Amino acid sequence: MSAPAPRTDPMTVLAVGDVVGADAADWLAARLPRLREEHHLDWVVVNAENCAVTGPSPMDGFGMTVEVVDTLLAAGVDAITGGNHSWDGPDVDKVLAYPQVVRPANLDENRGQGLTTLRRGARTLTVLNLLSPTAALPGMNAPPPRPLWPAWTSLAASEDLPGAVLIDLHGESPWEKAAFATALDGTITALVGTHTHDPTLRGHVLPGGTGYVTELGMTGPLGFTGGGFDPVHFAARLRGEDIAALPPYQLANGPLSLGAVVISVDATGATKSITREY
Ligand SMILES: [Fe+2]
Ligand SMILES: [Fe+2]
């Protein structure tokens, strides 16, 4: 049997979960040079959907700003993914216009792009962002996402996905993420889950060579329930109370925490290892 054809030169990728707040973006930016050196990183992919506070409640106004995106890119971040908050804040048009910013692909949106391909020499990484309907709450600014499987199959049939393929699946359900990763095992390089903010402990290499982690975890301040902010608005919503009557939400003020994994990829585009980085 002949060996699989090379898709890329081997590479190492740092995938970082939801950056919460501008201070966390500054902190991550300051840590990146050392992380790059320590892990010989070729690419840094960051979900930054919550990197700026621009509204009164985490249901709205918890997206990105040009200023924070510029901070991350200046620090060497190669691609910035999003999620249900990619449509929050005053800078949506400008943020989505960045070639490095990737918004969920499985919805109707003419602005921006749902995937990007990074190339340096013979190292090629395609980064794709998907939004599960489980993470699209009613009343949010995000357009309604299409169901994952039909959206993926039509996208895979119509798009060129060169090199190693990394999917950021922004979703609420651990089992949905696991099922999607299993369905794609052997056809993509890695699937990383984002959105729920609390990191899962282990990464896995599936039998077909796809790397998988259920939740990267947020990158931001610890405290409260670990999501980076006080979830009092969520509790009020659960009780059926009017969240507009509450004071603006506040970020947590505990020590900053990194939610990330390092993914080592071979020349066939398979994941060799996926390890957590704190
Ligand atoms: Fe988030
Ligand atoms: Fe989210």
PDB file of C-alpha atoms and ligand atoms in Angstrom:
ATOM      1  CA  MET A   1       0.000   0.000   0.000  1.00  0.00           C
ATOM      2  CA  SER A   2       1.429   3.389  -0.876  1.00  0.00           C
ATOM      3  CA  ALA A   3       1.764   6.161   1.720  1.00  0.00           C
ATOM      4  CA  PRO A   4      -0.838   8.964   1.702  1.00  0.00           C
ATOM      5  CA  ALA A   5       0.148  11.955  -0.435  1.00  0.00           C
ATOM      6  CA  PRO A   6       1.646  14.909   1.414  1.00  0.00           C
ATOM      7  CA  ARG A   7      -0.796  17.796   1.968  1.00  0.00           C
ATOM      8  CA  THR A   8       1.573  20.190   3.709  1.00  0.00           C
ATOM      9  CA  ASP A   9       4.915  20.363   5.432  1.00  0.00           C
ATOM     10  CA  PRO A  10       4.576  19.266   9.054  1.00  0.00           C
ATOM     11  CA  MET A  11       3.489  22.092  11.310  1.00  0.00           C
ATOM     12  CA  THR A  12       2.578  23.056  14.828  1.00  0.00           C
ATOM     13  CA  VAL A  13      -0.544  25.088  15.555  1.00  0.00           C
ATOM     14  CA  LEU A  14      -1.651  26.884  18.713  1.00  0.00           C
ATOM     15  CA  ALA A  15      -5.456  27.075  18.900  1.00  0.00           C
ATOM     16  CA  VAL A  16      -6.737  29.520  21.509  1.00  0.00           C
ATOM     17  CA  GLY A  17     -10.286  29.708  22.857  1.00  0.00           C
ATOM     18  CA  ASP A  18     -12.593  32.681  23.295  1.00  0.00           C
ATOM     19  CA  VAL A  19     -10.616  35.734  24.389  1.00  0.00           C
ATOM     20  CA  VAL A  20     -12.704  37.561  27.000  1.00  0.00           C
ATOM     21  CA  GLY A  21     -12.019  41.281  27.318  1.00  0.00           C
ATOM     22  CA  ALA A  22      -9.335  43.619  26.021  1.00  0.00           C
ATOM     23  CA  ASP A  23      -7.002  43.021  28.977  1.00  0.00           C
ATOM     24  CA  ALA A  24      -6.948  39.320  28.142  1.00  0.00           C
ATOM     25  CA  ALA A  25      -6.087  40.172  24.535  1.00  0.00           C
ATOM     26  CA  ASP A  26      -3.141  42.289  25.742  1.00  0.00           C
ATOM     27  CA  TRP A  27      -2.057  39.478  28.070  1.00  0.00           C
ATOM     28  CA  LEU A  28      -2.247  36.886  25.298  1.00  0.00           C
ATOM     29  CA  ALA A  29      -0.362  39.201  22.938  1.00  0.00           C
ATOM     30  CA  ALA A  30       2.425  39.547  25.505  1.00  0.00           C
ATOM     31  CA  ARG A  31       2.635  35.750  26.001  1.00  0.00           C
ATOM     32  CA  LEU A  32       2.680  34.799  22.344  1.00  0.00           C
ATOM     33  CA  PRO A  33       6.381  35.368  21.531  1.00  0.00           C
ATOM     34  CA  ARG A  34       7.397  32.962  24.308  1.00  0.00           C
ATOM     35  CA  LEU A  35       4.742  30.404  23.324  1.00  0.00           C
ATOM     36  CA  ARG A  36       5.906  30.581  19.716  1.00  0.00           C
ATOM     37  CA  GLU A  37       9.491  29.920  20.707  1.00  0.00           C
ATOM     38  CA  GLU A  38       8.711  27.217  23.256  1.00  0.00           C
ATOM     39  CA  HIS A  39       6.481  25.151  20.948  1.00  0.00           C
ATOM     40  CA  HIS A  40       8.065  26.108  17.598  1.00  0.00           C
ATOM     41  CA  LEU A  41       4.659  27.318  16.492  1.00  0.00           C
ATOM     42  CA  ASP A  42       3.982  27.802  12.819  1.00  0.00           C
ATOM     43  CA  TRP A  43       0.467  29.185  13.224  1.00  0.00           C
ATOM     44  CA  VAL A  44      -1.605  30.806  15.942  1.00  0.00           C
ATOM     45  CA  VAL A  45      -5.383  30.663  15.564  1.00  0.00           C
ATOM     46  CA  VAL A  46      -7.429  32.567  18.138  1.00  0.00           C
ATOM     47  CA  ASN A  47     -11.155  32.659  18.764  1.00  0.00           C
ATOM     48  CA  ALA A  48     -11.646  36.280  19.807  1.00  0.00           C
ATOM     49  CA  GLU A  49     -15.434  36.572  19.700  1.00  0.00           C
ATOM     50  CA  ASN A  50     -15.539  38.158  23.202  1.00  0.00           C
ATOM     51  CA  CYS A  51     -12.386  40.258  23.133  1.00  0.00           C
ATOM     52  CA  ALA A  52     -14.172  43.593  23.612  1.00  0.00           C
ATOM     53  CA  VAL A  53     -17.023  44.734  25.796  1.00  0.00           C
ATOM     54  CA  THR A  54     -19.265  47.017  23.783  1.00  0.00           C
ATOM     55  CA  GLY A  55     -22.701  46.545  25.304  1.00  0.00           C
ATOM     56  CA  PRO A  56     -24.547  46.166  28.575  1.00  0.00           C
ATOM     57  CA  SER A  57     -25.159  42.432  28.593  1.00  0.00           C
ATOM     58  CA  PRO A  58     -23.328  39.283  27.451  1.00  0.00           C
ATOM     59  CA  MET A  59     -26.341  38.553  25.225  1.00  0.00           C
ATOM     60  CA  ASP A  60     -25.402  41.601  23.142  1.00  0.00           C
ATOM     61  CA  GLY A  61     -22.285  43.704  22.741  1.00  0.00           C
ATOM     62  CA  PHE A  62     -19.637  41.179  23.574  1.00  0.00           C
ATOM     63  CA  GLY A  63     -17.835  40.981  20.234  1.00  0.00           C
ATOM     64  CA  MET A  64     -14.651  42.329  18.662  1.00  0.00           C
ATOM     65  CA  THR A  65     -13.356  45.816  18.004  1.00  0.00           C
ATOM     66  CA  VAL A  66     -10.807  46.955  15.433  1.00  0.00           C
ATOM     67  CA  GLU A  67      -8.509  48.029  18.247  1.00  0.00           C
ATOM     68  CA  VAL A  68      -8.362  44.603  19.881  1.00  0.00           C
ATOM     69  CA  VAL A  69      -8.147  42.745  16.567  1.00  0.00           C
ATOM     70  CA  ASP A  70      -5.161  44.965  15.669  1.00  0.00           C
ATOM     71  CA  THR A  71      -3.529  44.104  19.005  1.00  0.00           C
ATOM     72  CA  LEU A  72      -3.837  40.373  18.322  1.00  0.00           C
ATOM     73  CA  LEU A  73      -2.617  40.616  14.726  1.00  0.00           C
ATOM     74  CA  ALA A  74       0.341  42.793  15.729  1.00  0.00           C
ATOM     75  CA  ALA A  75       1.291  40.078  18.230  1.00  0.00           C
ATOM     76  CA  GLY A  76       1.504  37.532  15.409  1.00  0.00           C
ATOM     77  CA  VAL A  77      -1.922  35.903  15.474  1.00  0.00           C
ATOM     78  CA  ASP A  78      -2.459  34.383  12.028  1.00  0.00           C
ATOM     79  CA  ALA A  79      -6.222  33.860  11.994  1.00  0.00           C
ATOM     80  CA  ILE A  80      -9.063  35.060  14.244  1.00  0.00           C
ATOM     81  CA  THR A  81     -12.236  33.013  14.455  1.00  0.00           C
ATOM     82  CA  GLY A  82     -15.601  33.988  15.920  1.00  0.00           C
ATOM     83  CA  GLY A  83     -19.021  32.632  16.734  1.00  0.00           C
ATOM     84  CA  ASN A  84     -22.407  33.880  17.787  1.00  0.00           C
ATOM     85  CA  HIS A  85     -20.804  37.191  18.857  1.00  0.00           C
ATOM     86  CA  SER A  86     -19.151  37.913  15.499  1.00  0.00           C
ATOM     87  CA  TRP A  87     -22.043  40.320  14.826  1.00  0.00           C
ATOM     88  CA  ASP A  88     -21.825  42.296  18.065  1.00  0.00           C
ATOM     89  CA  GLY A  89     -20.357  45.746  18.574  1.00  0.00           C
ATOM     90  CA  PRO A  90     -19.910  48.947  16.579  1.00  0.00           C
ATOM     91  CA  ASP A  91     -17.081  47.689  14.340  1.00  0.00           C
ATOM     92  CA  VAL A  92     -18.699  44.629  12.738  1.00  0.00           C
ATOM     93  CA  ASP A  93     -18.245  45.811   9.126  1.00  0.00           C
ATOM     94  CA  LYS A  94     -14.613  46.730   9.670  1.00  0.00           C
ATOM     95  CA  VAL A  95     -13.769  43.613  11.686  1.00  0.00           C
ATOM     96  CA  LEU A  96     -15.351  41.237   9.143  1.00  0.00           C
ATOM     97  CA  ALA A  97     -13.402  42.979   6.356  1.00  0.00           C
ATOM     98  CA  TYR A  98     -10.043  41.812   7.737  1.00  0.00           C
ATOM     99  CA  PRO A  99      -8.678  38.935   5.628  1.00  0.00           C
ATOM    100  CA  GLN A 100      -7.450  37.265   8.827  1.00  0.00           C
ATOM    101  CA  VAL A 101     -10.874  37.326  10.511  1.00  0.00           C
ATOM    102  CA  VAL A 102     -13.079  34.287   9.925  1.00  0.00           C
ATOM    103  CA  ARG A 103     -16.768  34.307  10.855  1.00  0.00           C
ATOM    104  CA  PRO A 104     -19.010  31.236  10.883  1.00  0.00           C
ATOM    105  CA  ALA A 105     -19.430  29.857   7.366  1.00  0.00           C
ATOM    106  CA  ASN A 106     -22.799  28.135   7.719  1.00  0.00           C
ATOM    107  CA  LEU A 107     -25.120  31.127   7.495  1.00  0.00           C
ATOM    108  CA  ASP A 108     -26.238  33.811   5.082  1.00  0.00           C
ATOM    109  CA  GLU A 109     -23.757  36.666   5.267  1.00  0.00           C
ATOM    110  CA  ASN A 110     -22.094  38.538   2.420  1.00  0.00           C
ATOM    111  CA  ARG A 111     -19.545  40.293   4.587  1.00  0.00           C
ATOM    112  CA  GLY A 112     -16.271  38.630   5.493  1.00  0.00           C
ATOM    113  CA  GLN A 113     -15.378  34.982   4.972  1.00  0.00           C
ATOM    114  CA  GLY A 114     -16.095  31.657   6.607  1.00  0.00           C
ATOM    115  CA  LEU A 115     -12.636  30.251   5.987  1.00  0.00           C
ATOM    116  CA  THR A 116      -9.100  31.335   5.237  1.00  0.00           C
ATOM    117  CA  THR A 117      -6.017  29.504   3.990  1.00  0.00           C
ATOM    118  CA  LEU A 118      -2.671  30.340   5.590  1.00  0.00           C
ATOM    119  CA  ARG A 119       0.471  29.611   3.574  1.00  0.00           C
ATOM    120  CA  ARG A 120       4.109  29.921   4.453  1.00  0.00           C
ATOM    121  CA  GLY A 121       6.530  27.986   2.266  1.00  0.00           C
ATOM    122  CA  ALA A 122       5.043  24.493   1.938  1.00  0.00           C
ATOM    123  CA  ARG A 123       3.076  24.807   5.182  1.00  0.00           C
ATOM    124  CA  THR A 124      -0.598  25.215   4.404  1.00  0.00           C
ATOM    125  CA  LEU A 125      -3.422  25.477   6.900  1.00  0.00           C
ATOM    126  CA  THR A 126      -7.077  26.126   6.095  1.00  0.00           C
ATOM    127  CA  VAL A 127      -9.073  27.496   9.031  1.00  0.00           C
ATOM    128  CA  LEU A 128     -12.854  27.136   8.962  1.00  0.00           C
ATOM    129  CA  ASN A 129     -15.381  28.428  11.488  1.00  0.00           C
ATOM    130  CA  LEU A 130     -18.801  26.844  12.013  1.00  0.00           C
ATOM    131  CA  LEU A 131     -21.610  27.933  14.342  1.00  0.00           C
ATOM    132  CA  SER A 132     -23.902  25.303  15.766  1.00  0.00           C
ATOM    133  CA  PRO A 133     -27.577  26.247  16.003  1.00  0.00           C
ATOM    134  CA  THR A 134     -27.211  25.277  19.685  1.00  0.00           C
ATOM    135  CA  ALA A 135     -25.079  28.390  20.230  1.00  0.00           C
ATOM    136  CA  ALA A 136     -27.406  30.803  18.469  1.00  0.00           C
ATOM    137  CA  LEU A 137     -29.696  32.127  21.161  1.00  0.00           C
ATOM    138  CA  PRO A 138     -32.930  33.916  20.239  1.00  0.00           C
ATOM    139  CA  GLY A 139     -32.527  37.677  20.046  1.00  0.00           C
ATOM    140  CA  MET A 140     -28.837  37.626  19.240  1.00  0.00           C
ATOM    141  CA  ASN A 141     -27.367  39.595  16.354  1.00  0.00           C
ATOM    142  CA  ALA A 142     -25.961  36.572  14.499  1.00  0.00           C
ATOM    143  CA  PRO A 143     -27.851  35.400  11.400  1.00  0.00           C
ATOM    144  CA  PRO A 144     -29.460  31.986  11.942  1.00  0.00           C
ATOM    145  CA  PRO A 145     -26.951  29.199  11.255  1.00  0.00           C
ATOM    146  CA  ARG A 146     -27.800  26.274   9.001  1.00  0.00           C
ATOM    147  CA  PRO A 147     -27.666  22.758  10.482  1.00  0.00           C
ATOM    148  CA  LEU A 148     -24.081  21.570  10.652  1.00  0.00           C
ATOM    149  CA  TRP A 149     -24.003  18.412   8.580  1.00  0.00           C
ATOM    150  CA  PRO A 150     -25.752  19.613   5.405  1.00  0.00           C
ATOM    151  CA  ALA A 151     -23.854  22.907   5.660  1.00  0.00           C
ATOM    152  CA  TRP A 152     -20.539  21.052   5.901  1.00  0.00           C
ATOM    153  CA  THR A 153     -21.261  18.641   3.048  1.00  0.00           C
ATOM    154  CA  SER A 154     -22.227  21.425   0.662  1.00  0.00           C
ATOM    155  CA  LEU A 155     -19.248  23.510   1.735  1.00  0.00           C
ATOM    156  CA  ALA A 156     -16.814  20.607   1.335  1.00  0.00           C
ATOM    157  CA  ALA A 157     -18.237  19.953  -2.140  1.00  0.00           C
ATOM    158  CA  SER A 158     -18.008  23.569  -3.299  1.00  0.00           C
ATOM    159  CA  GLU A 159     -14.861  24.925  -1.624  1.00  0.00           C
ATOM    160  CA  ASP A 160     -11.222  24.140  -2.125  1.00  0.00           C
ATOM    161  CA  LEU A 161      -9.841  23.258   1.337  1.00  0.00           C
ATOM    162  CA  PRO A 162      -6.095  23.048   0.804  1.00  0.00           C
ATOM    163  CA  GLY A 163      -3.489  21.738   3.230  1.00  0.00           C
ATOM    164  CA  ALA A 164      -4.310  20.809   6.785  1.00  0.00           C
ATOM    165  CA  VAL A 165      -7.872  21.741   7.771  1.00  0.00           C
ATOM    166  CA  LEU A 166      -8.698  23.079  11.218  1.00  0.00           C
ATOM    167  CA  ILE A 167     -12.336  23.618  12.164  1.00  0.00           C
ATOM    168  CA  ASP A 168     -13.409  25.842  15.055  1.00  0.00           C
ATOM    169  CA  LEU A 169     -16.862  24.484  15.892  1.00  0.00           C
ATOM    170  CA  HIS A 170     -18.628  27.037  18.036  1.00  0.00           C
ATOM    171  CA  GLY A 171     -21.349  25.132  19.860  1.00  0.00           C
ATOM    172  CA  GLU A 172     -23.112  24.441  23.098  1.00  0.00           C
ATOM    173  CA  SER A 173     -23.194  20.641  23.189  1.00  0.00           C
ATOM    174  CA  PRO A 174     -20.179  18.430  23.944  1.00  0.00           C
ATOM    175  CA  TRP A 175     -21.779  15.401  22.292  1.00  0.00           C
ATOM    176  CA  GLU A 176     -22.631  17.333  19.167  1.00  0.00           C
ATOM    177  CA  LYS A 177     -18.986  18.387  18.879  1.00  0.00           C
ATOM    178  CA  ALA A 178     -17.833  14.794  19.481  1.00  0.00           C
ATOM    179  CA  ALA A 179     -20.289  13.460  16.892  1.00  0.00           C
ATOM    180  CA  PHE A 180     -19.197  16.019  14.311  1.00  0.00           C
ATOM    181  CA  ALA A 181     -15.501  15.272  14.918  1.00  0.00           C
ATOM    182  CA  THR A 182     -16.199  11.542  14.600  1.00  0.00           C
ATOM    183  CA  ALA A 183     -18.153  12.050  11.382  1.00  0.00           C
ATOM    184  CA  LEU A 184     -15.190  13.976   9.946  1.00  0.00           C
ATOM    185  CA  ASP A 185     -12.440  11.735  11.333  1.00  0.00           C
ATOM    186  CA  GLY A 186      -9.750  11.138   8.752  1.00  0.00           C
ATOM    187  CA  THR A 187     -10.972  13.902   6.451  1.00  0.00           C
ATOM    188  CA  ILE A 188      -9.841  16.970   8.437  1.00  0.00           C
ATOM    189  CA  THR A 189      -6.776  17.665  10.580  1.00  0.00           C
ATOM    190  CA  ALA A 190      -8.446  18.846  13.771  1.00  0.00           C
ATOM    191  CA  LEU A 191     -11.708  20.031  15.263  1.00  0.00           C
ATOM    192  CA  VAL A 192     -11.592  22.349  18.259  1.00  0.00           C
ATOM    193  CA  GLY A 193     -14.725  23.260  20.183  1.00  0.00           C
ATOM    194  CA  THR A 194     -15.370  26.798  21.410  1.00  0.00           C
ATOM    195  CA  HIS A 195     -18.211  28.809  22.993  1.00  0.00           C
ATOM    196  CA  THR A 196     -18.837  27.215  26.409  1.00  0.00           C
ATOM    197  CA  HIS A 197     -15.669  28.812  27.829  1.00  0.00           C
ATOM    198  CA  ASP A 198     -14.854  26.183  30.479  1.00  0.00           C
ATOM    199  CA  PRO A 199     -11.997  24.053  29.090  1.00  0.00           C
ATOM    200  CA  THR A 200     -12.179  20.297  28.755  1.00  0.00           C
ATOM    201  CA  LEU A 201      -9.134  18.585  30.166  1.00  0.00           C
ATOM    202  CA  ARG A 202      -8.000  16.291  27.392  1.00  0.00           C
ATOM    203  CA  GLY A 203      -7.357  16.460  23.699  1.00  0.00           C
ATOM    204  CA  HIS A 204      -7.730  13.294  21.617  1.00  0.00           C
ATOM    205  CA  VAL A 205      -6.391  11.909  18.366  1.00  0.00           C
ATOM    206  CA  LEU A 206      -9.276  10.000  16.762  1.00  0.00           C
ATOM    207  CA  PRO A 207      -8.624   6.672  14.982  1.00  0.00           C
ATOM    208  CA  GLY A 208      -8.461   8.280  11.523  1.00  0.00           C
ATOM    209  CA  GLY A 209      -5.954  10.944  12.639  1.00  0.00           C
ATOM    210  CA  THR A 210      -8.245  13.889  13.375  1.00  0.00           C
ATOM    211  CA  GLY A 211      -7.307  15.846  16.494  1.00  0.00           C
ATOM    212  CA  TYR A 212     -10.202  16.772  18.746  1.00  0.00           C
ATOM    213  CA  VAL A 213     -10.870  18.781  21.865  1.00  0.00           C
ATOM    214  CA  THR A 214     -14.414  19.412  23.072  1.00  0.00           C
ATOM    215  CA  GLU A 215     -13.772  22.906  24.412  1.00  0.00           C
ATOM    216  CA  LEU A 216     -10.644  25.033  24.206  1.00  0.00           C
ATOM    217  CA  GLY A 217     -11.812  27.154  27.121  1.00  0.00           C
ATOM    218  CA  MET A 218     -11.874  30.899  27.411  1.00  0.00           C
ATOM    219  CA  THR A 219      -8.770  33.053  27.612  1.00  0.00           C
ATOM    220  CA  GLY A 220      -9.509  35.666  30.222  1.00  0.00           C
ATOM    221  CA  PRO A 221     -10.121  36.340  33.893  1.00  0.00           C
ATOM    222  CA  LEU A 222     -11.125  33.507  36.214  1.00  0.00           C
ATOM    223  CA  GLY A 223     -13.837  33.939  38.844  1.00  0.00           C
ATOM    224  CA  PHE A 224     -17.591  33.321  39.110  1.00  0.00           C
ATOM    225  CA  THR A 225     -18.271  30.150  37.045  1.00  0.00           C
ATOM    226  CA  GLY A 226     -15.094  30.407  34.955  1.00  0.00           C
ATOM    227  CA  GLY A 227     -16.555  31.978  31.823  1.00  0.00           C
ATOM    228  CA  GLY A 228     -14.657  35.230  32.199  1.00  0.00           C
ATOM    229  CA  PHE A 229     -17.593  37.289  33.493  1.00  0.00           C
ATOM    230  CA  ASP A 230     -20.382  37.333  36.054  1.00  0.00           C
ATOM    231  CA  PRO A 231     -23.217  35.235  34.560  1.00  0.00           C
ATOM    232  CA  VAL A 232     -25.889  37.035  36.602  1.00  0.00           C
ATOM    233  CA  HIS A 233     -27.700  37.995  33.365  1.00  0.00           C
ATOM    234  CA  PHE A 234     -27.958  34.322  32.399  1.00  0.00           C
ATOM    235  CA  ALA A 235     -29.389  33.496  35.823  1.00  0.00           C
ATOM    236  CA  ALA A 236     -31.938  36.303  35.512  1.00  0.00           C
ATOM    237  CA  ARG A 237     -32.952  35.045  32.070  1.00  0.00           C
ATOM    238  CA  LEU A 238     -33.366  31.556  33.506  1.00  0.00           C
ATOM    239  CA  ARG A 239     -35.700  32.972  36.157  1.00  0.00           C
ATOM    240  CA  GLY A 240     -37.698  34.810  33.493  1.00  0.00           C
ATOM    241  CA  GLU A 241     -36.636  38.249  34.729  1.00  0.00           C
ATOM    242  CA  ASP A 242     -36.016  41.322  32.610  1.00  0.00           C
ATOM    243  CA  ILE A 243     -32.262  41.474  32.009  1.00  0.00           C
ATOM    244  CA  ALA A 244     -32.553  45.083  30.814  1.00  0.00           C
ATOM    245  CA  ALA A 245     -33.324  46.033  34.415  1.00  0.00           C
ATOM    246  CA  LEU A 246     -29.956  44.699  35.589  1.00  0.00           C
ATOM    247  CA  PRO A 247     -26.770  46.728  35.812  1.00  0.00           C
ATOM    248  CA  PRO A 248     -24.273  46.139  32.983  1.00  0.00           C
ATOM    249  CA  TYR A 249     -22.457  42.849  33.301  1.00  0.00           C
ATOM    250  CA  GLN A 250     -18.971  42.786  34.691  1.00  0.00           C
ATOM    251  CA  LEU A 251     -15.917  40.840  33.692  1.00  0.00           C
ATOM    252  CA  ALA A 252     -14.424  38.568  36.318  1.00  0.00           C
ATOM    253  CA  ASN A 253     -11.348  39.923  38.071  1.00  0.00           C
ATOM    254  CA  GLY A 254      -9.455  36.759  38.966  1.00  0.00           C
ATOM    255  CA  PRO A 255      -6.119  35.729  37.490  1.00  0.00           C
ATOM    256  CA  LEU A 256      -5.956  35.506  33.722  1.00  0.00           C
ATOM    257  CA  SER A 257      -6.131  32.020  32.246  1.00  0.00           C
ATOM    258  CA  LEU A 258      -5.180  30.587  28.856  1.00  0.00           C
ATOM    259  CA  GLY A 259      -7.584  28.164  27.130  1.00  0.00           C
ATOM    260  CA  ALA A 260      -5.531  26.584  24.353  1.00  0.00           C
ATOM    261  CA  VAL A 261      -4.110  23.456  22.771  1.00  0.00           C
ATOM    262  CA  VAL A 262      -0.955  22.811  20.768  1.00  0.00           C
ATOM    263  CA  ILE A 263      -1.601  20.623  17.717  1.00  0.00           C
ATOM    264  CA  SER A 264       1.243  18.856  15.984  1.00  0.00           C
ATOM    265  CA  VAL A 265       0.445  17.968  12.350  1.00  0.00           C
ATOM    266  CA  ASP A 266       2.274  15.590  10.009  1.00  0.00           C
ATOM    267  CA  ALA A 267       2.764  15.870   6.251  1.00  0.00           C
ATOM    268  CA  THR A 268      -0.434  13.952   5.481  1.00  0.00           C
ATOM    269  CA  GLY A 269      -2.470  16.511   7.424  1.00  0.00           C
ATOM    270  CA  ALA A 270      -3.086  14.101  10.316  1.00  0.00           C
ATOM    271  CA  THR A 271      -2.753  15.215  13.927  1.00  0.00           C
ATOM    272  CA  LYS A 272       0.161  13.549  15.727  1.00  0.00           C
ATOM    273  CA  SER A 273      -0.589  15.056  19.132  1.00  0.00           C
ATOM    274  CA  ILE A 274      -2.908  17.562  20.751  1.00  0.00           C
ATOM    275  CA  THR A 275      -1.913  18.808  24.174  1.00  0.00           C
ATOM    276  CA  ARG A 276      -3.372  21.387  26.501  1.00  0.00           C
ATOM    277  CA  GLU A 277      -1.537  24.617  27.210  1.00  0.00           C
ATOM    278  CA  TYR A 278      -2.393  26.667  30.294  1.00  0.00           C
TER     279      TYR A 278
HETATM  280 FE    FE B   1     -17.480  33.041  23.773  1.00  0.00          FE
HETATM  281 FE    FE B   2     -20.083  32.053  21.747  1.00  0.00          FE
END
